[in-house]
Coordinates of C-alpha atoms in Angstrom, one line a residue:
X1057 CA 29.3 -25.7 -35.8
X1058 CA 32.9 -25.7 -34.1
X1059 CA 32.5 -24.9 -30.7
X1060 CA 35.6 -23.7 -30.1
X1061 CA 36.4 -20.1 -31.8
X1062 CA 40.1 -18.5 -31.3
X1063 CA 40.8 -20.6 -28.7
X1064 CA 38.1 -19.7 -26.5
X1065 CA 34.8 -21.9 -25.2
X1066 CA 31.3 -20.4 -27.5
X1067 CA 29.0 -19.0 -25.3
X1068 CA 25.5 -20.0 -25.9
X1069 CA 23.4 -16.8 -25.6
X1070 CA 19.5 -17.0 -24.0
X1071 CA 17.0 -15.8 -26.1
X1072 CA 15.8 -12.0 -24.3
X1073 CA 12.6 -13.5 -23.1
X1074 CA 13.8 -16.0 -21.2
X1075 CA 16.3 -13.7 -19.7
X1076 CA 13.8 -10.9 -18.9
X1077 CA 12.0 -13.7 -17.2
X1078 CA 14.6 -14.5 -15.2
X1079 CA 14.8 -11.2 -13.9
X1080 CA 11.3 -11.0 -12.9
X1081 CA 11.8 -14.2 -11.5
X1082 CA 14.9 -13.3 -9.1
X1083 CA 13.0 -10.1 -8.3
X1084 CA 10.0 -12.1 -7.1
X1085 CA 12.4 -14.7 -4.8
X1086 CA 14.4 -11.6 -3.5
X1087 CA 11.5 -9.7 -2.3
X1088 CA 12.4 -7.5 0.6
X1089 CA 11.0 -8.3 4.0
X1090 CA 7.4 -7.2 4.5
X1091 CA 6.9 -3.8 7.0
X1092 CA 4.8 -3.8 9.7
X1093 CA 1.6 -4.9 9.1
X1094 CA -1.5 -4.2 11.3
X1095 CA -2.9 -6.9 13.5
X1096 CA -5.5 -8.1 11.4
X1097 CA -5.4 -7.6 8.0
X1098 CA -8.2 -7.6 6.0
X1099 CA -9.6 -7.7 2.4
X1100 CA -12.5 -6.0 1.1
X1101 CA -15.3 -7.0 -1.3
X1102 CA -17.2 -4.0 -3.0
X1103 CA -20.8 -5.2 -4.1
X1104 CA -22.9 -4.0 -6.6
X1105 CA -26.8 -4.1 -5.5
X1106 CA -28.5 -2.3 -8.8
X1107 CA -27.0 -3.9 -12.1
X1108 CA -28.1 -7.4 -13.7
X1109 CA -28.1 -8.3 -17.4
X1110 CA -30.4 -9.0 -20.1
X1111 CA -30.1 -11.3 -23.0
X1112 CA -27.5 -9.6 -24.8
X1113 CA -25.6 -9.3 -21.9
X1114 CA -25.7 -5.1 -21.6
X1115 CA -25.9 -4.2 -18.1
X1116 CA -29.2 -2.7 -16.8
X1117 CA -31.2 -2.2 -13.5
X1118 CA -32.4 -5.0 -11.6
X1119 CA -35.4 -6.3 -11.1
X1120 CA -35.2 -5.8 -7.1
X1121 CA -32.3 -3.4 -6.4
X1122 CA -30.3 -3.7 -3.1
X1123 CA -27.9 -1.3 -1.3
X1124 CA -24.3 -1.5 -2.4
X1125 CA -21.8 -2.7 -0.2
X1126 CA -18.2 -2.8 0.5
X1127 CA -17.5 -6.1 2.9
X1128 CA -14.5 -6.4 5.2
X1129 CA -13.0 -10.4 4.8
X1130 CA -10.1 -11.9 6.7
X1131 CA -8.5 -15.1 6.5
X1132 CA -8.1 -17.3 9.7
X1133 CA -6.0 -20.5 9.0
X1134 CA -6.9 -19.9 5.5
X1135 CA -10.4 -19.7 5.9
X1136 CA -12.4 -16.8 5.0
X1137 CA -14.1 -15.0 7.7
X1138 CA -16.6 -12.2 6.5
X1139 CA -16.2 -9.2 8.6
X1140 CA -18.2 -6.2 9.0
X1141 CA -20.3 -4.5 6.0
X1142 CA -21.0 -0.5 5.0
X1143 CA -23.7 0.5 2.4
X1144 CA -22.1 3.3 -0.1
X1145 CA -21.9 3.2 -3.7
X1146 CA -20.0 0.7 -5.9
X1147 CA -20.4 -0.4 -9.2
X1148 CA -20.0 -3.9 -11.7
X1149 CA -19.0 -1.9 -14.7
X1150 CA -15.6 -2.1 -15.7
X1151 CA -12.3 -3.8 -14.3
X1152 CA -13.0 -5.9 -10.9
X1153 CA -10.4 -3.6 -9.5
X1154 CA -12.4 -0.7 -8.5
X1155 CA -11.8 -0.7 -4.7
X1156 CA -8.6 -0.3 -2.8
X1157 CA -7.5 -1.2 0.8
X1158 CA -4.4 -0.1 2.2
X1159 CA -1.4 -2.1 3.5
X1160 CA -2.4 -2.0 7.6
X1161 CA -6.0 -2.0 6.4
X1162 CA -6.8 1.6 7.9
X1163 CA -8.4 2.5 5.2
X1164 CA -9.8 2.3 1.7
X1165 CA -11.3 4.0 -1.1
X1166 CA -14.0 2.3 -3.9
X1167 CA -15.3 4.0 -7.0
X1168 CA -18.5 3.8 -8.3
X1169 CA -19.0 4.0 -12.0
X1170 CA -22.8 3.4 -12.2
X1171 CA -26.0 3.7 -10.3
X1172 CA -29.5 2.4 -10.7
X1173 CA -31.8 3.4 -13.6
X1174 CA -35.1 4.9 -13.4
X1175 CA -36.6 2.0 -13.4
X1176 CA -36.4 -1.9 -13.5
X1177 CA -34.8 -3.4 -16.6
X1178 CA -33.6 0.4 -17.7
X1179 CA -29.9 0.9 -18.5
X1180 CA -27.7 1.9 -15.5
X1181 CA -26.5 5.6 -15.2
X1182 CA -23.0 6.6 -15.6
X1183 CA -21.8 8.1 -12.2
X1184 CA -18.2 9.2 -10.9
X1185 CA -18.6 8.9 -7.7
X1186 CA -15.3 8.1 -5.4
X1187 CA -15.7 6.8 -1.3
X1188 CA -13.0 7.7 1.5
X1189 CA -13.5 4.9 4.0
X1190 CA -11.8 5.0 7.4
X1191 CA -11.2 1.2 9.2
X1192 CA -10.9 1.0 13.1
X1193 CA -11.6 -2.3 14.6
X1194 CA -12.7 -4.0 11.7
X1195 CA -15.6 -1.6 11.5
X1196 CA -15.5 0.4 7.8
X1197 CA -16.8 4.1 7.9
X1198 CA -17.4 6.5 5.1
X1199 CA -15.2 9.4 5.9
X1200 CA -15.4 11.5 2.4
X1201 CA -16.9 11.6 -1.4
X1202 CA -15.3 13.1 -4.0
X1203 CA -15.9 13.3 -7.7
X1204 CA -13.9 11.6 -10.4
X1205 CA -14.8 11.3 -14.2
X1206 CA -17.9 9.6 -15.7
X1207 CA -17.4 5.7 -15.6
X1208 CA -14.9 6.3 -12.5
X1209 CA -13.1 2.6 -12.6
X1210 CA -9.9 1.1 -11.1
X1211 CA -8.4 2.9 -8.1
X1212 CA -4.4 2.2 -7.5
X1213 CA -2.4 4.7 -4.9
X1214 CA 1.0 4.9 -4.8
X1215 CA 3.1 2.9 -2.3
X1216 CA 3.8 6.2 -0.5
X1217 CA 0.4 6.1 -0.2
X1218 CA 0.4 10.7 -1.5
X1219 CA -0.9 10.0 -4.6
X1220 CA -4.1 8.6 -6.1
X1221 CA -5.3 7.3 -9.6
X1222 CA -8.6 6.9 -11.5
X1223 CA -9.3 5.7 -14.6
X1224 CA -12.7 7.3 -16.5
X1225 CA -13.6 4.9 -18.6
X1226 CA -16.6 7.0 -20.4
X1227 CA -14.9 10.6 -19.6
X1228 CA -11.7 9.4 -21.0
X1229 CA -9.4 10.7 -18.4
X1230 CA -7.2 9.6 -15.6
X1231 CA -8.3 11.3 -12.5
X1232 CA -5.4 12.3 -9.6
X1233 CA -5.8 12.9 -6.4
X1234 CA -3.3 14.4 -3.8
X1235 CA -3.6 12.5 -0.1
X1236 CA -3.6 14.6 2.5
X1237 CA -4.4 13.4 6.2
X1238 CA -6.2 9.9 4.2
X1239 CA -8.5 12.3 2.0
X1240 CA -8.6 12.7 -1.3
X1241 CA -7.8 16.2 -3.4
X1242 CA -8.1 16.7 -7.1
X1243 CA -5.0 17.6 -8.2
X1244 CA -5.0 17.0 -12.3
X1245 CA -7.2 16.1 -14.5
X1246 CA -5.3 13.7 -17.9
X1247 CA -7.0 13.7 -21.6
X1248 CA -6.6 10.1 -23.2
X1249 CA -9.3 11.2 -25.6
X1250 CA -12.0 10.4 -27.0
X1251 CA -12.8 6.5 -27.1
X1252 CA -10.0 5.9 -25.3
X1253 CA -11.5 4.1 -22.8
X1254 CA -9.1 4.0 -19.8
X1255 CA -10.3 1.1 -17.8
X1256 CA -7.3 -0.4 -15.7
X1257 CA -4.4 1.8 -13.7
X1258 CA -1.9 0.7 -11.3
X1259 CA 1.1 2.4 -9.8
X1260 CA 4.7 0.3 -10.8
X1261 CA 6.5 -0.7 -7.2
X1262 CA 9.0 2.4 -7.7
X1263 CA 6.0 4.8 -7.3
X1264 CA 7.3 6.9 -10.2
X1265 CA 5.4 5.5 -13.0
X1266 CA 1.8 3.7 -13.4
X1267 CA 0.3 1.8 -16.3
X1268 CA -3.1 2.3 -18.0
X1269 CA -4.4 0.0 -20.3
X1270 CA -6.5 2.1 -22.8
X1271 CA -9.2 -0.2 -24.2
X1272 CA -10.6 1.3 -26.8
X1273 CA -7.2 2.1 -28.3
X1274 CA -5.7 -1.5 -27.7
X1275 CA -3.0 0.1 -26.0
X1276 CA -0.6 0.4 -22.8
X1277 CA 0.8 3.5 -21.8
X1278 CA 3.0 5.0 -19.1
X1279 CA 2.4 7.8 -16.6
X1280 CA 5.5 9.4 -15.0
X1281 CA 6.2 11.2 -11.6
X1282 CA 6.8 14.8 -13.2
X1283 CA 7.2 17.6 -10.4
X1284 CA 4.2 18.0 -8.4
X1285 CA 1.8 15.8 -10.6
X1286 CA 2.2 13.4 -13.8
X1287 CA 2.5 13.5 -17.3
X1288 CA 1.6 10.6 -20.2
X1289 CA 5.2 9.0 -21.2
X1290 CA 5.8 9.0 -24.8
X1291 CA 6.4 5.0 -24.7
X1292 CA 3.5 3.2 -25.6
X1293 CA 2.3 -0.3 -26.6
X1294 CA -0.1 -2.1 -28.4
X1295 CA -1.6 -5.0 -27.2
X1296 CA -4.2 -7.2 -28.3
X1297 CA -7.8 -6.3 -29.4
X1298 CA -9.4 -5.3 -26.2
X1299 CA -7.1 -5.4 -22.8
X1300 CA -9.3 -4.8 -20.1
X1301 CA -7.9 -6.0 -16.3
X1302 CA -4.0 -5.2 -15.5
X1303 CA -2.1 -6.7 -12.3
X1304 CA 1.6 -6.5 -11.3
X1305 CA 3.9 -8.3 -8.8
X1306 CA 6.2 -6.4 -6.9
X1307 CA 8.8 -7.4 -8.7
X1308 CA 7.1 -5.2 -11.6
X1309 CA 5.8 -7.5 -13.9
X1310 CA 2.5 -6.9 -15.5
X1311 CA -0.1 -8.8 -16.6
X1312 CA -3.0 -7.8 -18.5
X1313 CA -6.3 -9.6 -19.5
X1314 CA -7.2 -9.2 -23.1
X1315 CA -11.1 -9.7 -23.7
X1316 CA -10.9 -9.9 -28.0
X1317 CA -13.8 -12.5 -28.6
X1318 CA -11.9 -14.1 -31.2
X1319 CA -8.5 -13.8 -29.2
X1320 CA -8.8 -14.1 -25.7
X1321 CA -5.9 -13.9 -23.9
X1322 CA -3.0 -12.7 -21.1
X1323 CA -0.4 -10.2 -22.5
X1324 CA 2.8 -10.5 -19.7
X1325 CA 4.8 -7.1 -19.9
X1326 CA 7.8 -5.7 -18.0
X1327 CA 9.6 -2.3 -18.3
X1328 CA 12.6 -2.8 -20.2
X1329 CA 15.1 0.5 -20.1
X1330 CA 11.7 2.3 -18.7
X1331 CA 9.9 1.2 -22.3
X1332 CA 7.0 -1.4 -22.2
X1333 CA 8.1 -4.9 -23.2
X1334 CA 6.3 -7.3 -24.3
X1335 CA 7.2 -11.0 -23.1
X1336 CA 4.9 -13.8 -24.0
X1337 CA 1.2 -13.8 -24.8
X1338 CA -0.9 -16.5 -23.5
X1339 CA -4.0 -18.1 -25.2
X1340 CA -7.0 -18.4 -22.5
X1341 CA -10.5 -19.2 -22.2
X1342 CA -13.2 -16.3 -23.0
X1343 CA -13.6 -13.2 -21.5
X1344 CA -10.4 -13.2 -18.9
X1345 CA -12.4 -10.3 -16.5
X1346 CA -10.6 -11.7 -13.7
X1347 CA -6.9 -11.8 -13.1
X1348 CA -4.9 -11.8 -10.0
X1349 CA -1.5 -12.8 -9.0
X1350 CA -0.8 -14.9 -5.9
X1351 CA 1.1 -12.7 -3.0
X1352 CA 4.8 -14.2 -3.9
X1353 CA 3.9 -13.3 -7.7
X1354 CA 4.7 -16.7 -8.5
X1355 CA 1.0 -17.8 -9.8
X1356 CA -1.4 -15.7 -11.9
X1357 CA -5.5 -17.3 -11.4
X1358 CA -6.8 -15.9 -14.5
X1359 CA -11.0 -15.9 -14.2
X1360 CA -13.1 -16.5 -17.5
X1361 CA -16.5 -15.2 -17.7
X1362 CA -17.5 -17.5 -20.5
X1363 CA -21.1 -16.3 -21.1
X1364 CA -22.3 -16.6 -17.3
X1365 CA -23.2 -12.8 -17.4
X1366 CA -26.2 -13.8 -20.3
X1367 CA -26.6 -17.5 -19.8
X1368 CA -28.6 -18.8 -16.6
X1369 CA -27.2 -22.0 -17.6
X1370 CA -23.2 -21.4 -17.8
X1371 CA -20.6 -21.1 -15.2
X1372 CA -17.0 -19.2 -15.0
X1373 CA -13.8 -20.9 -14.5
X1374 CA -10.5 -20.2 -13.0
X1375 CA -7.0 -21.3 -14.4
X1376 CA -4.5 -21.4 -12.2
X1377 CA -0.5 -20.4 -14.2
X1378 CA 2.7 -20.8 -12.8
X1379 CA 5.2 -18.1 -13.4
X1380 CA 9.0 -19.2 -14.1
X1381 CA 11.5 -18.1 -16.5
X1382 CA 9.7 -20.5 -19.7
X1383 CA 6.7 -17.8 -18.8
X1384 CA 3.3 -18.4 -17.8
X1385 CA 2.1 -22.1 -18.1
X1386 CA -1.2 -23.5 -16.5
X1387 CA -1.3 -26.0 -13.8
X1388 CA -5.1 -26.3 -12.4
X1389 CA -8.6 -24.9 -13.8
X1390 CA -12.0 -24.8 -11.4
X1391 CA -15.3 -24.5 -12.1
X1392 CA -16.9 -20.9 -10.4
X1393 CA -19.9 -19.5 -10.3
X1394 CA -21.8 -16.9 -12.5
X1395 CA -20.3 -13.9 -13.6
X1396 CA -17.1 -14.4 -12.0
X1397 CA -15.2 -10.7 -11.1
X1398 CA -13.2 -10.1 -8.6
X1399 CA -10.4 -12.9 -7.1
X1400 CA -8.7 -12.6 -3.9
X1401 CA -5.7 -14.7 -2.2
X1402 CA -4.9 -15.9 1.2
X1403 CA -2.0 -14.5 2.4
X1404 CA -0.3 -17.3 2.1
X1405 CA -2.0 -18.4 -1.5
X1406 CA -3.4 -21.6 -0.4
X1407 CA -6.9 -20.4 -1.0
X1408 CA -8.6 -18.0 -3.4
X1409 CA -12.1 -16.6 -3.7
X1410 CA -13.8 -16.0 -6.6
X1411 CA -16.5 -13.7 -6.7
X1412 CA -19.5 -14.5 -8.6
X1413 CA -21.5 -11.4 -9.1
X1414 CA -24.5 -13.2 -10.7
X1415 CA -24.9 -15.7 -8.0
X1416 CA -24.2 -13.1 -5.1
X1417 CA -21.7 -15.9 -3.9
X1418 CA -18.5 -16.0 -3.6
X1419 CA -17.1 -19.5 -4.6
X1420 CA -13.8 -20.7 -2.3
X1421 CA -11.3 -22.6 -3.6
X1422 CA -8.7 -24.6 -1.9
X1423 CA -4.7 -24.8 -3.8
X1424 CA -2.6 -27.6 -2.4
X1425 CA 0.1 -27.3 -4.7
X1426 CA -1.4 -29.7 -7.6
X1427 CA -4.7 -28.8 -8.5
X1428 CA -7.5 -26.3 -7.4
X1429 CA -10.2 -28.0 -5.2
X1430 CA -14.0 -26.4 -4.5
X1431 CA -14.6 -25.9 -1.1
X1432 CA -17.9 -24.3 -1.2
X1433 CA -19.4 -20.7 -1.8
X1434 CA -20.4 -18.0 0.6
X1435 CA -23.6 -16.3 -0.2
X1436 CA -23.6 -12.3 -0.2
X1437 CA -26.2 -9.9 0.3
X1438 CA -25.5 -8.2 -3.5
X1439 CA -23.7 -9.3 -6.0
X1440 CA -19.8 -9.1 -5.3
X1441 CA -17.7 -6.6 -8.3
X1442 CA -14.6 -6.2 -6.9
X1443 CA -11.6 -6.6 -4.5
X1444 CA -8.9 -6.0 -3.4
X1445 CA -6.3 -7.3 0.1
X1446 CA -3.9 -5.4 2.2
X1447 CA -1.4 -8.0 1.4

């Protein structure tokens, strides 16, 4: 074809992904510069004492049932230090994203969507139970329980740090809270429905809108700042068989893990005109439970369960992706532990830890730039669900 049209030089167009990749991209680079941050920062492991599996993999009450936990960690160097430890309710069910911590680690607040059966080997009860902790001096202290929905999962509050979020995975609501004084107030109470099953939430950067990722429906929906409270945005979008765990940079892109058994995958998302996008979805290896994106939003480790929850003889892994404007492409992949959950940067993304709830380790891993290297597990007192960092 002639590249010259009425006198004037053709343009060659980019195709819309790769320009809404570019966006995110920039976005991530041009990051403004961090606010004060308290002295130590810290991140926080919530561990679930009461839930194993059987055979088929459902989760039921263990044999020997130990407190739960949430577990203060810091990094010095890039090492992981454990820190102090409080006893309160947590829960393995659902997302590993069931605990919160806040920017200058002052406080937090962890959900617990389950509690020990009657008896050994007995399915786990459905509980909605939500935990205030205050943090002074590295020492955690439960300052106030509230009620959510049954199934209480993911916990995300809004930069502003006045609003709070809950998703009810067996109730099929979205729990909010108004933050008064760091405690939590019931404020509304939002239908998804029945078998909706909202198991992921997470405020966008702007603070006027979060995502939920309704399972059961295979869908992604918006919430929107509305007056005093929130309201369920008409945009929607399907995505895959059964999206489970959701993440998003500060640049606003979103990632969500998709556990179809035939399908696994990562669906990458942005808001497009204040509509969900989609961008790219990525093939990965079964059961992505895990998903977390490095602090500069330029890597997504993406865990995969791969039977370790049933099998005494399996193992997860975790892929390392690099995020650029050709989309999510995977660089490293590391053998973890069993039942792999929650995953948690350094600071400065040179070393992740996996949790491997199974195990009651936590397996760290060491990223030098090329490839992921093992540099041994830290054993826990229960088995570690969830995390979260103030960075």
């Amino acid at each position: 074809m002639n590249a010259i049209r009425n006198g004037r030089k053709k343009l060659t167009r980019k195709p819309r992904f790769q320009l809404l990749c570019c966006a995110a991209v920039s976005c991530v680079i041009a990051l403004p510069s961090q606010v004060a941050r308290a002295e130590t920062q810290w991140a926080i492991s919530a561990n679930d004492g009461h839930t194993t599996t059987d055979s088929a993999g459902k989760m039921v009450t263990a044999r020997s049932s130990l407190p739960d936990n949430v577990t203060l960690i810091k990094f010095d160097q890039g090492r992981p230090v454990i820190g102090k430890s409080l006893d309160l309710p947590t829960s393995v069910e659902g997302p590993p994203t069931t605990v919160w911590i806040a920017p200058d680690s002052s406080w937090s607040i962890v959900t617990a969507g389950s509690h020990a059966g009657t008896q050994s080997g007995a399915p786990v009860i459905e509980d909605d139970l939500v935990s205030v902790i205050s943090i002074t001096q590295g020492t955690p202290k439960l300052t106030q329980t509230v009620h959510a929905g049954l199934g209480a999962s993911q916990v995300s509050v809004s930069p502003d740090q006045k609003w709070v979020l809950i998703t009810n995975r067996k109730a099929g609501t979205v729990s909010v809270f108004a933050v008064k004084r760091k405690h939590l107030f019931l404020d509304q109470t939002l239908v998804m429905g029945a078998g909706s099953n909202p198991a992921s939430v997470r405020f966008m950067p702007d603070g006027e809108h979060a995502v939920v990722i309704l399972r059961g429906r295979h869908q992604l929906i918006l919430l929107r700042k509305s007056g005093k409270g929130f309201t369920i945005d008409d945009h929607k979008l399907s995505i895959g068989h059964s999206p489970n765990t959701l993440d998003i940079t500060q640049s606003g892109l979103i990632a969500v893990g998709d556990q179809d058994t035939d399908r696994p995958s990562v669906h990458l998302i942005l808001l497009n005109g204040g509509q969900p996008m989609l961008l790219q979805t990525v093939p990965v290896a079964p059961s992505p439970e895990p998903l977390r994106f490095s602090p500069n939003g330029r890597y997504l480790a993406v865990g995969a369960v791969n039977n370790s929850n049933k099998d005494p003889s399996a193992h997860g892994t975790v892929t390392l992706y690099h995020f650029d404007k050709a989309g999510l492409t995977p660089v490293s992949t590391a053998n973890v532990g069993r039942w792999p959950q929650g995953i948690i940067f350094s600071p400065d993304g040179g070393t992740l830890l996996v949790q491997n709830t199974a195990d009651k380790t936590m397996t760290t891993l060491h990223w030098d730039g090329t490839k992921l290297q093992d540099a041994g597990t830290i054993p826990m007192v229960a088995g570690p669900a969830a995390a979260d960092t103030a960075w």
